[in-house]
């Protein structure tokens, strides 16, 4: 194996991105890169892939304008490569979004590795596989392969998880995180590979509890969705669950909540067993909330939450009323 | 036990509500009832309770105006009873929001039952106790005691769970659900008592998975919150998790998602074991989603989600920018 390449383009200087696989996710990445004022070169061997992507860009470009275009952004800056090799020769970063098939990805990555200049970082949109397992057949520069997992639709949802495999260099992970942050993504950079990463682990826990409840005739699908869309979900658009609970603890915040409601952790309020609330875990939760407040008091955070809640509630109410939507 | 009283005021005719316990939750109920154009009579034996509630109403009334007042709504329509008995004699419904203490609630409910006219429904805001356990000492009309569990802050979050205990009459449960719906609440009416009801079960599963992840050093609190507030939470403000997945299944909706991604249910993507995906569960999930779509196609739902996402994202962006908030 050659030495890792660390001298590559600054992440903030990327102006030409390659997109391999142009389905729902790959197409959405193309749109996001275009909105950020970049050239995009796309490659997908599917028979109608080119026309489908053109249709998608045309359909969604008005949405991109509503969100705000970076200087120079234009759908005209999308082009198509006739071969994967052609694409690899003219881009500064590659976002791969082919179907979730480990064998196929291994083969694809080995090929990409052999034809792509060593200083080009290759990012995979996989939601299910560890980079360690996907990069095994990369014989040249496995260190530049990184997972960059988006949430649907990636042209709207800012959150991405960034994590490398055993052979990935920390520099490539840092580069990917910095690149994403430079194009308005909100990044969680992970130290270790974890099945489901972060977001999917959290929502999978909720999803499985929901399935259990329906399977046991405890409540309806509609009531589950109502509890989210008219309940917790309204708050979760504004602050994460931990910061929401920080406010739930009153003036004492997360510390008060954990110290006084710890016994509730043992209640049979979900089928998932709770961890032991050790002093270390307690302190980590408290500090993690304080890190996010940036000095804002509980009262300031409550006002912020309520101000934003009104705006979201009124926005959704107006939208639904003007579109004749009952729910 | 006397016969259940079924001839009470129509739920849509309530114009005078009693609020017992005027802390964060009880005070929020008072505000919501006032916004809905009702008279509110409050009782709380705490030394500063009256002044605290007046302060809260004054501080939050501008928010109520922003959400929109019903005809005749005024903070002047709040009054205070000198005794619990006085309150019970002049209201048409009672919302109880005293501290979460089962012994205290049992005693309070027994007393309330003995002094409150039989046709007045008494609703408890409890988040933790089953009505069956709270109504045991009610000797006169236990059938009119119902749980109506709100989400914080109840003057903003529409979702409420309504459920009775073993001695509660179905009529009282129906009455409470109809009363709440008449004052702009989104109600899940439950057939059986379930620890944590619906919303708290779902968010507790997510919360416990989050605690496990921090306890095992798998990710930071900040990354957990980022994945929600910049990821799933943005979607959950618009549609519940099931309907969100219905869109995730493409044109085939929830049916396609369950039929094709069932194996993912067995992945170690949370510490919570998944239930068996029986044909019955599969059909219940599919039908529950179709019930919610009201005939809208997947494409229409995707457009609705994206339209609302842009509005929420832009709304939050503007708010944060104008308040100098970084995160």
Short mmCIF file of N, CA and C in Angstrom, two decimals, chain A residues 152-277:
data_model
loop_
_atom_site.label_atom_id
_atom_site.label_comp_id
_atom_site.label_asym_id
_atom_site.label_seq_id
_atom_site.Cartn_x
_atom_site.Cartn_y
_atom_site.Cartn_z
N UNK A 152 -32.87 11.68 3.67
CA UNK A 152 -33.74 11.95 2.54
C UNK A 152 -34.70 13.10 2.84
N UNK A 153 -34.89 14.08 1.92
CA UNK A 153 -34.11 14.25 0.71
C UNK A 153 -32.85 15.10 0.96
N UNK A 154 -31.69 14.62 0.50
CA UNK A 154 -30.42 15.28 0.81
C UNK A 154 -30.31 16.71 0.27
N UNK A 155 -31.18 17.09 -0.66
CA UNK A 155 -31.11 18.49 -1.12
C UNK A 155 -31.85 19.41 -0.14
N UNK A 156 -32.51 18.83 0.86
CA UNK A 156 -33.21 19.65 1.85
C UNK A 156 -32.71 19.42 3.28
N UNK A 157 -32.50 18.17 3.63
CA UNK A 157 -32.13 17.83 5.02
C UNK A 157 -30.63 18.04 5.21
N UNK A 158 -30.23 18.88 6.14
CA UNK A 158 -28.79 19.21 6.27
C UNK A 158 -27.94 18.11 6.92
N UNK A 159 -28.53 17.24 7.74
CA UNK A 159 -27.71 16.34 8.54
C UNK A 159 -27.02 15.24 7.74
N UNK A 160 -25.73 15.03 7.99
CA UNK A 160 -24.94 13.94 7.39
C UNK A 160 -24.03 13.33 8.44
N UNK A 161 -23.85 12.01 8.34
CA UNK A 161 -22.88 11.33 9.20
C UNK A 161 -21.63 11.01 8.39
N UNK A 162 -20.47 11.30 8.97
CA UNK A 162 -19.20 11.06 8.28
C UNK A 162 -18.36 10.12 9.13
N UNK A 163 -17.92 9.00 8.51
CA UNK A 163 -17.13 8.02 9.27
C UNK A 163 -16.26 7.22 8.29
N UNK A 164 -15.08 6.88 8.73
CA UNK A 164 -14.18 6.10 7.90
C UNK A 164 -14.17 4.64 8.28
N UNK A 165 -13.48 3.82 7.47
CA UNK A 165 -13.27 2.42 7.80
C UNK A 165 -11.88 2.23 8.40
N UNK A 166 -11.53 0.97 8.65
CA UNK A 166 -10.24 0.67 9.28
C UNK A 166 -9.08 1.22 8.47
N UNK A 167 -9.22 1.19 7.12
CA UNK A 167 -8.12 1.65 6.28
C UNK A 167 -8.21 3.13 5.90
N UNK A 168 -9.28 3.79 6.34
CA UNK A 168 -9.43 5.21 5.99
C UNK A 168 -8.52 6.07 6.86
N UNK A 169 -7.93 7.10 6.27
CA UNK A 169 -7.08 8.00 7.06
C UNK A 169 -7.94 9.03 7.78
N UNK A 170 -7.53 9.42 8.98
CA UNK A 170 -8.26 10.48 9.70
C UNK A 170 -8.33 11.76 8.86
N UNK A 171 -7.29 12.00 8.05
CA UNK A 171 -7.28 13.22 7.22
C UNK A 171 -8.43 13.20 6.21
N UNK A 172 -8.71 12.04 5.64
CA UNK A 172 -9.79 11.97 4.65
C UNK A 172 -11.15 12.18 5.33
N UNK A 173 -11.28 11.66 6.56
CA UNK A 173 -12.52 11.87 7.31
C UNK A 173 -12.69 13.36 7.62
N UNK A 174 -11.62 13.97 8.11
CA UNK A 174 -11.67 15.42 8.41
C UNK A 174 -11.98 16.22 7.16
N UNK A 175 -11.34 15.84 6.06
CA UNK A 175 -11.55 16.56 4.80
C UNK A 175 -13.02 16.49 4.38
N UNK A 176 -13.60 15.30 4.49
CA UNK A 176 -15.00 15.12 4.09
C UNK A 176 -15.93 15.96 4.97
N UNK A 177 -15.67 15.92 6.28
CA UNK A 177 -16.51 16.71 7.20
C UNK A 177 -16.41 18.19 6.86
N UNK A 178 -15.18 18.66 6.60
CA UNK A 178 -14.98 20.09 6.28
C UNK A 178 -15.62 20.44 4.94
N UNK A 179 -15.52 19.54 3.99
CA UNK A 179 -16.15 19.76 2.68
C UNK A 179 -17.66 19.91 2.86
N UNK A 180 -18.27 18.97 3.58
CA UNK A 180 -19.72 19.02 3.80
C UNK A 180 -20.11 20.31 4.53
N UNK A 181 -19.34 20.65 5.55
CA UNK A 181 -19.70 21.86 6.30
C UNK A 181 -19.59 23.10 5.42
N UNK A 182 -18.68 23.06 4.47
CA UNK A 182 -18.52 24.23 3.57
C UNK A 182 -19.70 24.32 2.60
N UNK A 183 -20.48 23.26 2.47
CA UNK A 183 -21.66 23.33 1.59
C UNK A 183 -22.94 23.17 2.41
N UNK A 184 -22.94 23.79 3.60
CA UNK A 184 -24.15 23.94 4.42
C UNK A 184 -24.73 22.66 4.96
N UNK A 185 -23.89 21.63 5.10
CA UNK A 185 -24.37 20.41 5.74
C UNK A 185 -24.06 20.49 7.24
N UNK A 186 -24.89 19.84 8.04
CA UNK A 186 -24.64 19.72 9.48
C UNK A 186 -24.07 18.33 9.71
N UNK A 187 -22.83 18.26 10.17
CA UNK A 187 -22.09 17.01 10.15
C UNK A 187 -21.86 16.42 11.53
N UNK A 188 -22.11 15.12 11.66
CA UNK A 188 -21.64 14.37 12.83
C UNK A 188 -20.47 13.52 12.35
N UNK A 189 -19.29 13.83 12.87
CA UNK A 189 -18.09 13.07 12.50
C UNK A 189 -17.91 11.99 13.55
N UNK A 190 -17.95 10.73 13.11
CA UNK A 190 -17.89 9.63 14.08
C UNK A 190 -16.49 9.03 14.17
N UNK A 191 -16.12 8.65 15.39
CA UNK A 191 -14.81 8.04 15.64
C UNK A 191 -14.78 6.58 15.27
N UNK A 192 -15.97 5.93 15.37
CA UNK A 192 -15.99 4.50 15.13
C UNK A 192 -17.20 4.11 14.31
N UNK A 193 -17.08 3.01 13.60
CA UNK A 193 -18.18 2.52 12.78
C UNK A 193 -19.22 1.86 13.69
N UNK A 194 -20.45 2.27 13.49
CA UNK A 194 -21.53 1.80 14.36
C UNK A 194 -22.70 1.44 13.45
N UNK A 195 -23.24 0.22 13.58
CA UNK A 195 -24.36 -0.17 12.69
C UNK A 195 -25.52 0.82 12.81
N UNK A 196 -25.95 1.36 11.68
CA UNK A 196 -27.03 2.36 11.70
C UNK A 196 -26.55 3.76 11.97
N UNK A 197 -25.21 3.91 12.15
CA UNK A 197 -24.64 5.23 12.46
C UNK A 197 -25.36 5.85 13.67
N UNK A 198 -25.80 7.10 13.58
CA UNK A 198 -26.45 7.74 14.73
C UNK A 198 -27.95 7.89 14.49
N UNK A 199 -28.29 8.65 13.46
CA UNK A 199 -29.70 8.97 13.21
C UNK A 199 -30.57 7.74 13.03
N UNK A 200 -30.09 6.80 12.22
CA UNK A 200 -30.91 5.61 11.98
C UNK A 200 -31.04 4.72 13.22
N UNK A 201 -30.02 4.73 14.08
CA UNK A 201 -30.16 3.98 15.35
C UNK A 201 -31.29 4.58 16.19
N UNK A 202 -31.31 5.90 16.25
CA UNK A 202 -32.32 6.56 17.07
C UNK A 202 -33.72 6.34 16.51
N UNK A 203 -33.85 6.54 15.19
CA UNK A 203 -35.20 6.41 14.64
C UNK A 203 -35.61 4.94 14.53
N UNK A 204 -34.63 4.04 14.44
CA UNK A 204 -34.96 2.62 14.41
C UNK A 204 -35.52 2.16 15.77
N UNK A 205 -34.98 2.73 16.85
CA UNK A 205 -35.51 2.38 18.18
C UNK A 205 -36.97 2.81 18.28
N UNK A 206 -37.24 4.02 17.83
CA UNK A 206 -38.62 4.53 17.85
C UNK A 206 -39.51 3.69 16.93
N UNK A 207 -39.00 3.36 15.76
CA UNK A 207 -39.75 2.58 14.77
C UNK A 207 -40.10 1.20 15.29
N UNK A 208 -39.12 0.55 15.95
CA UNK A 208 -39.39 -0.79 16.46
C UNK A 208 -40.40 -0.76 17.60
N UNK A 209 -40.31 0.25 18.47
CA UNK A 209 -41.31 0.38 19.52
C UNK A 209 -42.69 0.57 18.89
N UNK A 210 -42.74 1.37 17.83
CA UNK A 210 -44.01 1.60 17.12
C UNK A 210 -44.56 0.29 16.56
N UNK A 211 -43.70 -0.50 15.93
CA UNK A 211 -44.14 -1.79 15.36
C UNK A 211 -44.65 -2.73 16.46
N UNK A 212 -43.94 -2.77 17.59
CA UNK A 212 -44.40 -3.59 18.71
C UNK A 212 -45.79 -3.16 19.16
N UNK A 213 -46.00 -1.85 19.25
CA UNK A 213 -47.29 -1.35 19.73
C UNK A 213 -48.43 -1.74 18.79
N UNK A 214 -48.17 -1.64 17.50
CA UNK A 214 -49.21 -2.04 16.54
C UNK A 214 -49.40 -3.55 16.57
N UNK A 215 -48.28 -4.29 16.64
CA UNK A 215 -48.37 -5.75 16.66
C UNK A 215 -49.16 -6.24 17.86
N UNK A 216 -49.07 -5.52 18.98
CA UNK A 216 -49.76 -5.92 20.20
C UNK A 216 -51.09 -5.20 20.39
N UNK A 217 -51.53 -4.53 19.31
CA UNK A 217 -52.85 -3.91 19.38
C UNK A 217 -52.94 -2.86 20.47
N UNK A 218 -51.83 -2.18 20.74
CA UNK A 218 -51.82 -1.20 21.83
C UNK A 218 -52.27 0.17 21.35
N UNK A 219 -52.04 0.46 20.08
CA UNK A 219 -52.55 1.71 19.52
C UNK A 219 -52.49 1.62 18.00
N UNK A 220 -53.05 2.63 17.34
CA UNK A 220 -53.12 2.60 15.88
C UNK A 220 -51.93 3.32 15.25
N UNK A 221 -51.69 3.02 14.00
CA UNK A 221 -50.64 3.70 13.23
C UNK A 221 -50.92 5.21 13.19
N UNK A 222 -52.19 5.55 13.03
CA UNK A 222 -52.56 6.96 12.95
C UNK A 222 -52.21 7.69 14.26
N UNK A 223 -52.46 7.03 15.39
CA UNK A 223 -52.17 7.68 16.67
C UNK A 223 -50.67 7.83 16.88
N UNK A 224 -49.90 6.85 16.42
CA UNK A 224 -48.44 6.97 16.50
C UNK A 224 -47.99 8.20 15.72
N UNK A 225 -48.48 8.33 14.51
CA UNK A 225 -48.05 9.47 13.69
C UNK A 225 -48.54 10.80 14.26
N UNK A 226 -49.76 10.78 14.81
CA UNK A 226 -50.29 12.00 15.42
C UNK A 226 -49.41 12.44 16.58
N UNK A 227 -48.96 11.47 17.38
CA UNK A 227 -48.13 11.82 18.55
C UNK A 227 -46.83 12.47 18.13
N UNK A 228 -46.37 12.13 16.93
CA UNK A 228 -45.11 12.70 16.45
C UNK A 228 -45.37 14.04 15.77
N UNK A 229 -46.22 14.04 14.73
CA UNK A 229 -46.40 15.24 13.91
C UNK A 229 -47.07 16.38 14.69
N UNK A 230 -47.92 16.05 15.67
CA UNK A 230 -48.56 17.10 16.46
C UNK A 230 -48.02 17.15 17.88
N UNK A 231 -46.98 16.36 18.13
CA UNK A 231 -46.40 16.31 19.47
C UNK A 231 -44.90 16.54 19.43
N UNK A 232 -44.15 15.46 19.69
CA UNK A 232 -42.70 15.61 19.83
C UNK A 232 -42.03 16.17 18.58
N UNK A 233 -42.56 15.79 17.41
CA UNK A 233 -41.90 16.19 16.16
C UNK A 233 -41.82 17.70 16.00
N UNK A 234 -42.84 18.41 16.51
CA UNK A 234 -42.82 19.87 16.40
C UNK A 234 -41.64 20.45 17.18
N UNK A 235 -41.33 19.85 18.30
CA UNK A 235 -40.20 20.33 19.10
C UNK A 235 -38.87 19.87 18.49
N UNK A 236 -38.87 18.65 17.95
CA UNK A 236 -37.63 18.07 17.44
C UNK A 236 -37.12 18.80 16.20
N UNK A 237 -37.99 19.55 15.52
CA UNK A 237 -37.51 20.33 14.37
C UNK A 237 -36.65 21.49 14.84
N UNK A 238 -36.78 21.83 16.12
CA UNK A 238 -36.12 23.03 16.65
C UNK A 238 -34.87 22.66 17.44
N UNK A 239 -35.03 21.67 18.31
CA UNK A 239 -33.92 21.23 19.16
C UNK A 239 -33.92 19.71 19.21
N UNK A 240 -32.76 19.13 19.41
CA UNK A 240 -32.69 17.68 19.55
C UNK A 240 -33.36 17.23 20.83
N UNK A 241 -33.45 15.91 21.00
CA UNK A 241 -34.15 15.36 22.15
C UNK A 241 -33.46 15.70 23.47
N UNK A 242 -32.13 15.70 23.47
CA UNK A 242 -31.40 15.98 24.72
C UNK A 242 -31.63 17.43 25.15
N UNK A 243 -31.51 18.35 24.22
CA UNK A 243 -31.70 19.76 24.56
C UNK A 243 -33.17 20.02 24.93
N UNK A 244 -34.08 19.31 24.29
CA UNK A 244 -35.51 19.43 24.65
C UNK A 244 -35.71 19.01 26.11
N UNK A 245 -35.06 17.91 26.50
CA UNK A 245 -35.15 17.46 27.90
C UNK A 245 -34.43 18.42 28.85
N UNK A 246 -33.36 19.04 28.35
CA UNK A 246 -32.66 20.06 29.15
C UNK A 246 -33.66 21.14 29.57
N UNK A 247 -34.55 21.53 28.67
CA UNK A 247 -35.59 22.51 28.99
C UNK A 247 -36.65 21.89 29.89
N UNK A 248 -36.90 20.60 29.69
CA UNK A 248 -37.88 19.90 30.51
C UNK A 248 -37.46 19.82 31.97
N UNK A 249 -36.19 20.00 32.23
CA UNK A 249 -35.68 19.95 33.61
C UNK A 249 -35.85 21.26 34.35
N UNK A 250 -36.51 22.24 33.73
CA UNK A 250 -36.69 23.54 34.38
C UNK A 250 -35.35 24.25 34.53
N UNK A 251 -35.26 25.13 35.52
CA UNK A 251 -34.05 25.95 35.68
C UNK A 251 -32.82 25.06 35.91
N UNK A 252 -33.00 23.86 36.43
CA UNK A 252 -31.87 22.98 36.69
C UNK A 252 -31.43 22.18 35.48
N UNK A 253 -32.19 22.29 34.40
CA UNK A 253 -31.81 21.66 33.14
C UNK A 253 -31.65 20.15 33.21
N UNK A 254 -30.76 19.64 32.35
CA UNK A 254 -30.55 18.19 32.24
C UNK A 254 -30.10 17.59 33.58
N UNK A 255 -29.29 18.34 34.34
CA UNK A 255 -28.82 17.83 35.63
C UNK A 255 -30.01 17.54 36.54
N UNK A 256 -30.93 18.49 36.62
CA UNK A 256 -32.11 18.29 37.46
C UNK A 256 -32.94 17.13 36.95
N UNK A 257 -33.12 17.09 35.64
CA UNK A 257 -33.93 16.03 35.05
C UNK A 257 -33.38 14.66 35.39
N UNK A 258 -32.07 14.49 35.20
CA UNK A 258 -31.47 13.17 35.45
C UNK A 258 -31.46 12.84 36.95
N UNK A 259 -31.17 13.86 37.77
CA UNK A 259 -31.07 13.59 39.21
C UNK A 259 -32.43 13.28 39.82
N UNK A 260 -33.49 13.89 39.28
CA UNK A 260 -34.80 13.72 39.92
C UNK A 260 -35.70 12.70 39.22
N UNK A 261 -35.47 12.51 37.93
CA UNK A 261 -36.36 11.58 37.22
C UNK A 261 -35.66 10.28 36.85
N UNK A 262 -34.48 10.05 37.43
CA UNK A 262 -33.74 8.82 37.12
C UNK A 262 -34.59 7.56 37.31
N UNK A 263 -35.40 7.49 38.38
CA UNK A 263 -36.20 6.27 38.56
C UNK A 263 -37.13 5.99 37.37
N UNK A 264 -37.58 7.07 36.69
CA UNK A 264 -38.49 6.87 35.54
C UNK A 264 -37.80 6.07 34.44
N UNK A 265 -36.47 6.11 34.42
CA UNK A 265 -35.71 5.34 33.42
C UNK A 265 -36.01 3.85 33.54
N UNK A 266 -36.38 3.41 34.73
CA UNK A 266 -36.64 1.99 34.93
C UNK A 266 -38.10 1.63 34.67
N UNK A 267 -38.93 2.62 34.40
CA UNK A 267 -40.34 2.35 34.13
C UNK A 267 -40.47 1.57 32.82
N UNK A 268 -41.53 0.77 32.72
CA UNK A 268 -41.72 -0.01 31.48
C UNK A 268 -42.34 0.86 30.38
N UNK A 269 -41.68 1.98 30.08
CA UNK A 269 -42.22 2.94 29.12
C UNK A 269 -41.75 2.69 27.70
N UNK A 270 -41.04 1.64 27.48
CA UNK A 270 -40.66 1.16 26.15
C UNK A 270 -40.15 -0.24 26.39
N UNK A 271 -40.04 -1.02 25.34
CA UNK A 271 -39.49 -2.37 25.51
C UNK A 271 -37.96 -2.38 25.60
N UNK A 272 -37.35 -1.21 25.36
CA UNK A 272 -35.89 -1.14 25.42
C UNK A 272 -35.41 -0.90 26.85
N UNK A 273 -34.56 -1.79 27.35
CA UNK A 273 -34.00 -1.60 28.69
C UNK A 273 -33.11 -0.37 28.72
N UNK A 274 -33.15 0.35 29.83
CA UNK A 274 -32.31 1.55 29.97
C UNK A 274 -30.91 1.15 30.45
N UNK A 275 -29.91 1.97 30.12
CA UNK A 275 -28.58 1.72 30.68
C UNK A 275 -28.54 2.18 32.14
N UNK A 276 -27.52 1.73 32.86
CA UNK A 276 -27.31 2.22 34.23
C UNK A 276 -26.95 3.70 34.15
N UNK A 277 -27.61 4.51 34.96
CA UNK A 277 -27.30 5.95 34.94
C UNK A 277 -26.12 6.22 35.88
#
